[in-house]
Each structure stands twice: as structure tokens, then as C-alpha cells.
Amino acid sequence: MSRKIMVVTAAYGADRVREAGGQRAMLPVIAAAGADGVEIRRELFTSEELQTLPALGESIELLGLLACYSAPAPLFTADGKLNPDLSRYLAEASTLNALWLKVSLGHFQDKQPLDALRALLNESGMALVVENDQTDCGQLAPMQRFKAACRVMSLPITLTFDMGNWLWVGDSPEEAARHLAPAVSYIHVKAAVAHNAQFRAVAPDNADARWLALLDRLPSDAPRGIEFPLEGADLTAVTRHYVNLLREE
């Protein structure tokens, strides 16, 4: 069975998605490009579009795509408590028939909220994956502490490994892979180049081979999400090129 390739709608750029008519309008492009699924981004919805999740889920299913759902929210708030909006995001993911909900870690402090998190996940039946983001909370040390706590508590939570975000927070992606790879169930593929004392995401064939070597350090069966910019006059052809590239590498 070939590995699964997901396309993150944000890869097309918020403006282009909006001009096209929203994330639903991008689905035929993603399906025609031969991708296996789509990552739907909550931040790209208008308030009206959030009310149409069932119809969006139906459209995804009709096109034969898998879905995952990303909410731009931390799992833990600044005071170390469980995000009170998590149940809403889990419900939205379920309405979309998503395979998992993706959030960032946030301010994880100790194991105290993890029993409540277990109860919430059991009630929802939705899988949860936690991503390293571009904040201090997404650095390797807190991600390791959270991974260890989940192991001790036997929590069914896995990680999204964003290949580029480690650079934004000053960590080594290779070192992160060494420590976290066994817990990774989803990979955000993203090459990055230096830009104005920071970094910017680029398509992998516009970067050196570091991204390819990093992929080899991560689980080969983890779905790969395209999160670098997808640009060009023919978005279907551009998307197909990278779907094929990531499936073969």
C-alpha cells in the first residue's frame, strides 16, 4: 500500500483560497492531483462557512478524499489548563468526518490535566495529534516532556512533526526526529530557507536535500502533508507534481 499524501489547503495561500470560494472549492484540485486527502484549516473559514461543515464533509467523501482537521489553538492555555474550546474543535472534526484533530501543544506544565483530556477524547472518539508550532511551546524540550507524560499515562495521542517549524524555534530538526520519531503519526513536509534573519517555507525541490534526509528519519508509513507554497497557473499540475514526489521519496 502506498503512503498517504495529504494537501493542506493553506498551501494555496489564504487569499487564493478565499478568491476561489473557500476551502471547498479547492477539493476538486486536490482530488484531480491524485492526493489521498485534505487538511482542512479552521482559520480559513468564515463564521458562515463553519456552519456548513456537514456539507463540506460530504463533498470530501464524494471526491474519495480523506480528511484531517487543524485548529489554530493550543492544547493547554497559558495557565497550564486544558483548552476549554477543545471539545468544540473535537466536535467540529467529527462533523467533518476527519481522521484526526490537530492542535499545537501550548503551555504544558504537568500531568494534572491529562485525566480530563483522556475523558474528553474517550467521549469524542476523535484521534488527537499535537504539532510542534513556531512558538517557544513548540520547542523540542516541551514536546519531549509531553510525549513522555502521554507514555506514562498511556494516552492515545500522537505527534505531527512539522519539518520546518523546528528551525523557527532554534532547534535541530534532526535532533527532534531522533527523540520524537516513534510518536509521530503525521508529517508536515516543509523545506525552509533563511529569509530576513528568520526563515520562510519553500517547495522542497527549491531547497537542498536536507528535507529528504530528514524524511528518512521519520516513520515511513506516516501520512505526509504538503504545507509548503503551491503556486502556479495550473494548480492541479503543480499539486500533482508534489503529490507524486512525496509519494515516491
XYZ file of C-alpha atoms in Angstrom:
249
model
C 0.000 0.000 0.000
C 1.410 3.388 -0.998
C 1.878 6.082 1.630
C -0.862 8.625 2.062
C -0.334 12.187 0.833
C -2.483 14.968 2.275
C -2.698 18.503 0.893
C -3.050 21.344 3.388
C -5.483 23.891 1.954
C -3.366 26.721 3.402
C -0.585 25.697 0.995
C -2.500 27.583 -1.707
C -2.433 30.793 0.325
C -5.328 32.318 2.255
C -6.041 34.916 -0.430
C -6.206 32.394 -3.258
C -8.442 30.074 -1.239
C -10.735 32.987 -0.461
C -10.824 34.121 -4.095
C -11.620 30.580 -5.223
C -14.660 30.473 -2.966
C -13.283 28.823 0.143
C -11.687 25.509 1.031
C -14.494 23.526 -0.554
C -13.541 24.995 -3.935
C -10.019 23.565 -3.595
C -11.190 19.975 -3.195
C -11.521 19.173 -6.931
C -7.964 20.409 -7.480
C -6.656 18.212 -4.672
C -8.600 15.166 -5.863
C -7.589 15.631 -9.514
C -3.943 15.847 -8.428
C -4.159 12.317 -7.049
C -3.805 13.197 -3.370
C -5.259 10.870 -0.785
C -6.684 13.545 1.459
C -7.004 17.131 2.563
C -6.134 19.020 5.719
C -8.921 21.495 6.420
C -7.822 24.601 8.312
C -10.213 26.199 10.775
C -8.581 29.620 10.440
C -9.548 29.754 6.750
C -13.276 29.549 7.484
C -15.610 32.481 7.698
C -18.168 32.211 10.510
C -20.773 31.300 7.885
C -18.602 28.541 6.426
C -18.176 26.981 9.872
C -21.894 26.266 9.791
C -21.522 24.168 6.646
C -19.113 21.515 7.959
C -21.522 18.620 7.246
C -21.784 19.655 3.580
C -18.010 20.067 3.364
C -17.556 16.606 4.838
C -19.934 15.188 2.225
C -18.012 16.897 -0.582
C -14.744 15.454 0.696
C -16.244 11.970 0.851
C -17.815 12.223 -2.613
C -14.420 13.020 -4.090
C -12.913 9.993 -2.366
C -10.644 12.032 -0.130
C -9.641 11.506 3.476
C -9.790 14.487 5.817
C -7.973 15.824 8.828
C -8.874 18.992 10.713
C -6.491 21.620 12.022
C -7.439 24.175 14.652
C -5.001 27.059 15.310
C -5.249 26.566 19.036
C -3.086 25.301 21.896
C -3.964 22.129 23.763
C -3.048 23.870 27.035
C -3.687 27.510 27.918
C -1.179 29.936 29.467
C -2.076 28.746 32.983
C -1.457 25.091 32.083
C -5.131 24.149 31.938
C -6.820 22.201 29.174
C -8.120 24.483 26.432
C -11.848 24.946 27.186
C -12.593 25.092 23.438
C -11.104 21.658 22.767
C -14.458 19.887 22.966
C -15.808 22.231 20.281
C -12.878 21.507 17.985
C -13.269 17.763 18.527
C -16.961 18.015 17.673
C -16.183 20.001 14.516
C -13.651 17.375 13.463
C -16.266 14.665 13.996
C -18.827 16.599 11.963
C -16.293 16.780 9.151
C -15.670 13.010 9.436
C -11.999 13.806 9.951
C -9.479 11.115 10.821
C -7.897 13.313 13.481
C -7.842 16.775 15.010
C -4.524 18.633 15.010
C -3.643 21.320 17.561
C -0.422 22.799 18.946
C 0.898 21.939 22.396
C 0.596 25.251 24.182
C 1.710 25.657 27.794
C 2.012 22.089 29.028
C 3.141 22.092 32.668
C 2.309 18.786 34.345
C 0.219 15.643 34.159
C -2.726 17.016 36.125
C -4.996 17.873 33.146
C -4.281 14.612 31.325
C -7.024 12.608 33.036
C -9.549 15.205 31.909
C -8.062 15.054 28.423
C -8.409 11.266 28.381
C -12.086 11.534 29.350
C -12.706 14.121 26.632
C -11.047 12.001 23.964
C -12.905 8.878 25.061
C -16.180 10.771 24.872
C -15.494 12.236 21.437
C -13.936 9.171 19.817
C -11.729 11.504 17.782
C -7.994 10.980 17.420
C -5.782 13.874 18.528
C -2.365 14.803 17.166
C -0.178 17.551 18.620
C 2.129 19.618 16.404
C 5.326 21.498 17.078
C 4.446 25.091 16.204
C 6.561 28.211 15.710
C 6.381 29.361 19.342
C 8.566 28.526 22.341
C 5.923 25.958 23.323
C 6.774 24.046 20.157
C 10.421 23.583 21.050
C 11.843 20.104 21.461
C 12.080 20.143 25.279
C 8.354 20.708 25.997
C 7.382 18.347 23.180
C 9.574 15.671 24.770
C 8.028 16.260 28.207
C 4.548 15.945 26.751
C 5.451 12.800 24.818
C 6.858 11.244 27.997
C 3.770 12.183 30.020
C 1.478 10.648 27.398
C 3.511 7.447 27.535
C 3.325 7.287 31.337
C -0.432 7.948 31.248
C -0.979 5.591 28.276
C -2.760 8.363 26.395
C -3.593 7.606 22.745
C -2.091 10.874 21.495
C 0.498 11.079 18.730
C 2.527 13.884 17.188
C 2.539 15.882 14.000
C 6.143 16.534 13.029
C 6.439 19.831 11.172
C 9.817 19.588 9.481
C 10.332 23.327 9.106
C 8.982 24.699 12.363
C 11.974 23.425 14.347
C 14.120 25.983 12.547
C 11.782 28.820 13.568
C 12.282 27.958 17.250
C 16.021 27.365 17.021
C 16.010 23.578 17.312
C 17.602 20.944 15.130
C 15.008 19.041 13.069
C 17.312 16.027 13.017
C 17.655 16.037 16.804
C 13.883 16.348 17.125
C 13.406 13.375 14.822
C 15.841 11.336 16.900
C 13.804 11.901 20.059
C 10.238 12.047 18.726
C 10.051 9.809 15.651
C 8.405 6.812 17.400
C 5.462 9.007 18.428
C 4.979 10.674 15.022
C 1.842 9.758 13.090
C 1.681 12.680 10.616
C 4.372 14.715 8.894
C 4.088 18.281 7.653
C 6.576 18.377 4.817
C 8.165 21.791 4.585
C 11.594 22.906 3.459
C 12.806 26.278 4.730
C 15.413 28.795 3.689
C 16.867 31.755 5.559
C 14.939 34.981 4.979
C 15.384 38.338 6.754
C 17.001 36.859 9.879
C 14.245 34.234 10.008
C 13.023 31.518 7.658
C 10.392 31.062 5.001
C 8.835 27.866 3.719
C 9.690 26.791 0.192
C 8.888 23.861 -2.056
C 11.331 21.020 -1.357
C 12.804 20.918 -4.850
C 13.806 24.565 -4.360
C 15.904 23.668 -1.317
C 18.885 21.468 -0.566
C 18.499 17.761 0.206
C 18.253 18.238 3.975
C 14.471 17.726 3.901
C 14.864 14.395 2.123
C 17.396 13.091 4.643
C 15.081 14.226 7.433
C 12.159 12.307 5.951
C 14.271 9.153 6.163
C 14.470 9.628 9.945
C 10.671 9.652 10.315
C 8.136 6.811 10.128
C 7.785 5.742 6.503
C 4.110 4.878 6.963
C 3.091 8.254 8.419
C 0.888 10.314 6.074
C 2.732 13.266 4.584
C 1.058 16.649 4.388
C 2.055 19.224 1.772
C 2.333 22.514 3.667
C 4.778 24.454 1.518
C 3.513 27.027 -1.023
C 1.667 25.580 -4.016
C 1.731 28.256 -6.690
C 1.293 28.490 -10.443
C -1.220 28.940 -13.230
C -2.186 25.247 -13.192
C -2.671 24.352 -9.538
C -3.720 20.807 -10.341
C -0.485 20.124 -12.220
C 1.631 21.780 -9.524
C -0.115 19.807 -6.793
C 0.192 16.551 -8.749
C 3.941 17.092 -9.131
C 4.446 17.296 -5.371
C 1.974 14.543 -4.547
C 3.977 12.225 -6.787
C 7.300 13.476 -5.424
C 6.338 12.863 -1.794
C 4.786 9.503 -2.520
C 7.932 8.249 -4.240
C 10.586 9.609 -1.851
